[in-house]
């Protein structure tokens, strides 16, 4: 069900302006451009988090002033299975010029099922856009989708290596907590190579609805999983407290792409600088509104990753983090 409070809070600007084609005219003086902002997540977790202000700040730096030459249509699909078609339809009817799709599920559904003509800029997406059929290649996307990939090929393998380095107890059975509303769990070839090289047993535990969370983590504990990855879906931010409580109960060290998880008590976080990504997303929106075709705008991969280690959690779990790993961390929480 769509959260009416979130919708009322996010919708700004009234009126309808025609949706522009992919090879649209250059920016028109005096025209009010409309940006659709689409997010998936319980409680609008990602849209209300800290990276988004950088998006608006960067647009202002590029000369876009809300209410003067740009307006935003904000929508949140609280339950992606029930709400996405509804909110994307609303954006199409609002005749937005471009859609900022925050999170993989938003991108996938907006692109595949609803529109092939409105340009879509993806951000904070941990899905492989080539494997999902969203783009032809990173260099030449070839359709109406471009943007920034949060988790490039091999990223999960890197998280596995970091967890293994932090644990030091010889665990060989890893798990990933997976949000099935984003699609089936997949392992890219680079990560598969890491799994084979490390000789580990890698399993996934599915969460389809919030009540599934308890059963998934209990199953991981029963199968003697020693270390767990929290998949990078915005939906998990909304239930992060429950996730952390269960991991603490079963003494499971974990890692997430979201820094907020480590701040709240998860052992580690490793991922790109999301503020920088949202700034890059604003650059894409600016180029598209000024006439660039998304088919020709290369999909970017992150170049800077941040490691955060919660030393307080490590001590509670009886883990001794190697000094070499602590030196690599951007932040150590004590």
JSON list of C-alpha atoms in Angstrom, two decimals, residues 166 254 261-269 307-323 325-327 329 331-334:
[
{"chain": "A", "resi": 166, "resn": "UNK", "atom": "CA", "xyz": [37.70, -9.36, 9.91]},
{"chain": "A", "resi": 254, "resn": "UNK", "atom": "CA", "xyz": [27.62, -8.98, 8.92]},
{"chain": "A", "resi": 261, "resn": "UNK", "atom": "CA", "xyz": [24.05, -0.21, 9.20]},
{"chain": "A", "resi": 262, "resn": "UNK", "atom": "CA", "xyz": [27.58, -0.02, 10.66]},
{"chain": "A", "resi": 263, "resn": "UNK", "atom": "CA", "xyz": [26.68, 3.19, 12.46]},
{"chain": "A", "resi": 264, "resn": "UNK", "atom": "CA", "xyz": [23.75, 1.34, 14.04]},
{"chain": "A", "resi": 265, "resn": "UNK", "atom": "CA", "xyz": [25.74, -1.73, 15.10]},
{"chain": "A", "resi": 266, "resn": "UNK", "atom": "CA", "xyz": [26.56, -3.97, 12.14]},
{"chain": "A", "resi": 267, "resn": "UNK", "atom": "CA", "xyz": [30.16, -5.18, 12.12]},
{"chain": "A", "resi": 268, "resn": "UNK", "atom": "CA", "xyz": [31.11, -3.59, 8.81]},
{"chain": "A", "resi": 269, "resn": "UNK", "atom": "CA", "xyz": [29.93, -1.49, 5.90]},
{"chain": "A", "resi": 307, "resn": "UNK", "atom": "CA", "xyz": [35.07, 0.87, 4.62]},
{"chain": "A", "resi": 308, "resn": "UNK", "atom": "CA", "xyz": [33.54, 1.41, 8.06]},
{"chain": "A", "resi": 309, "resn": "UNK", "atom": "CA", "xyz": [34.27, -0.98, 10.94]},
{"chain": "A", "resi": 310, "resn": "UNK", "atom": "CA", "xyz": [32.31, -1.06, 14.17]},
{"chain": "A", "resi": 311, "resn": "UNK", "atom": "CA", "xyz": [34.97, -2.04, 16.70]},
{"chain": "A", "resi": 312, "resn": "UNK", "atom": "CA", "xyz": [32.44, -2.01, 19.50]},
{"chain": "A", "resi": 313, "resn": "UNK", "atom": "CA", "xyz": [30.45, -4.73, 17.73]},
{"chain": "A", "resi": 314, "resn": "UNK", "atom": "CA", "xyz": [33.63, -6.68, 16.99]},
{"chain": "A", "resi": 315, "resn": "UNK", "atom": "CA", "xyz": [34.50, -6.75, 20.69]},
{"chain": "A", "resi": 316, "resn": "UNK", "atom": "CA", "xyz": [30.95, -7.84, 21.59]},
{"chain": "A", "resi": 317, "resn": "UNK", "atom": "CA", "xyz": [31.31, -10.73, 19.13]},
{"chain": "A", "resi": 318, "resn": "UNK", "atom": "CA", "xyz": [34.73, -11.66, 20.48]},
{"chain": "A", "resi": 319, "resn": "UNK", "atom": "CA", "xyz": [36.51, -10.72, 17.25]},
{"chain": "A", "resi": 320, "resn": "UNK", "atom": "CA", "xyz": [39.95, -9.17, 16.97]},
{"chain": "A", "resi": 321, "resn": "UNK", "atom": "CA", "xyz": [40.13, -7.04, 13.85]},
{"chain": "A", "resi": 322, "resn": "UNK", "atom": "CA", "xyz": [43.61, -7.14, 12.26]},
{"chain": "A", "resi": 323, "resn": "UNK", "atom": "CA", "xyz": [45.43, -3.79, 12.49]},
{"chain": "A", "resi": 325, "resn": "UNK", "atom": "CA", "xyz": [42.28, -3.92, 8.14]},
{"chain": "A", "resi": 326, "resn": "UNK", "atom": "CA", "xyz": [41.66, -1.14, 10.65]},
{"chain": "A", "resi": 327, "resn": "UNK", "atom": "CA", "xyz": [44.19, 1.02, 8.82]},
{"chain": "A", "resi": 329, "resn": "UNK", "atom": "CA", "xyz": [38.98, 1.84, 7.16]},
{"chain": "A", "resi": 331, "resn": "UNK", "atom": "CA", "xyz": [36.06, 5.20, 9.98]},
{"chain": "A", "resi": 332, "resn": "UNK", "atom": "CA", "xyz": [36.43, 2.95, 13.01]},
{"chain": "A", "resi": 333, "resn": "UNK", "atom": "CA", "xyz": [33.51, 3.14, 15.44]},
{"chain": "A", "resi": 334, "resn": "UNK", "atom": "CA", "xyz": [34.66, 2.59, 19.03]}
]
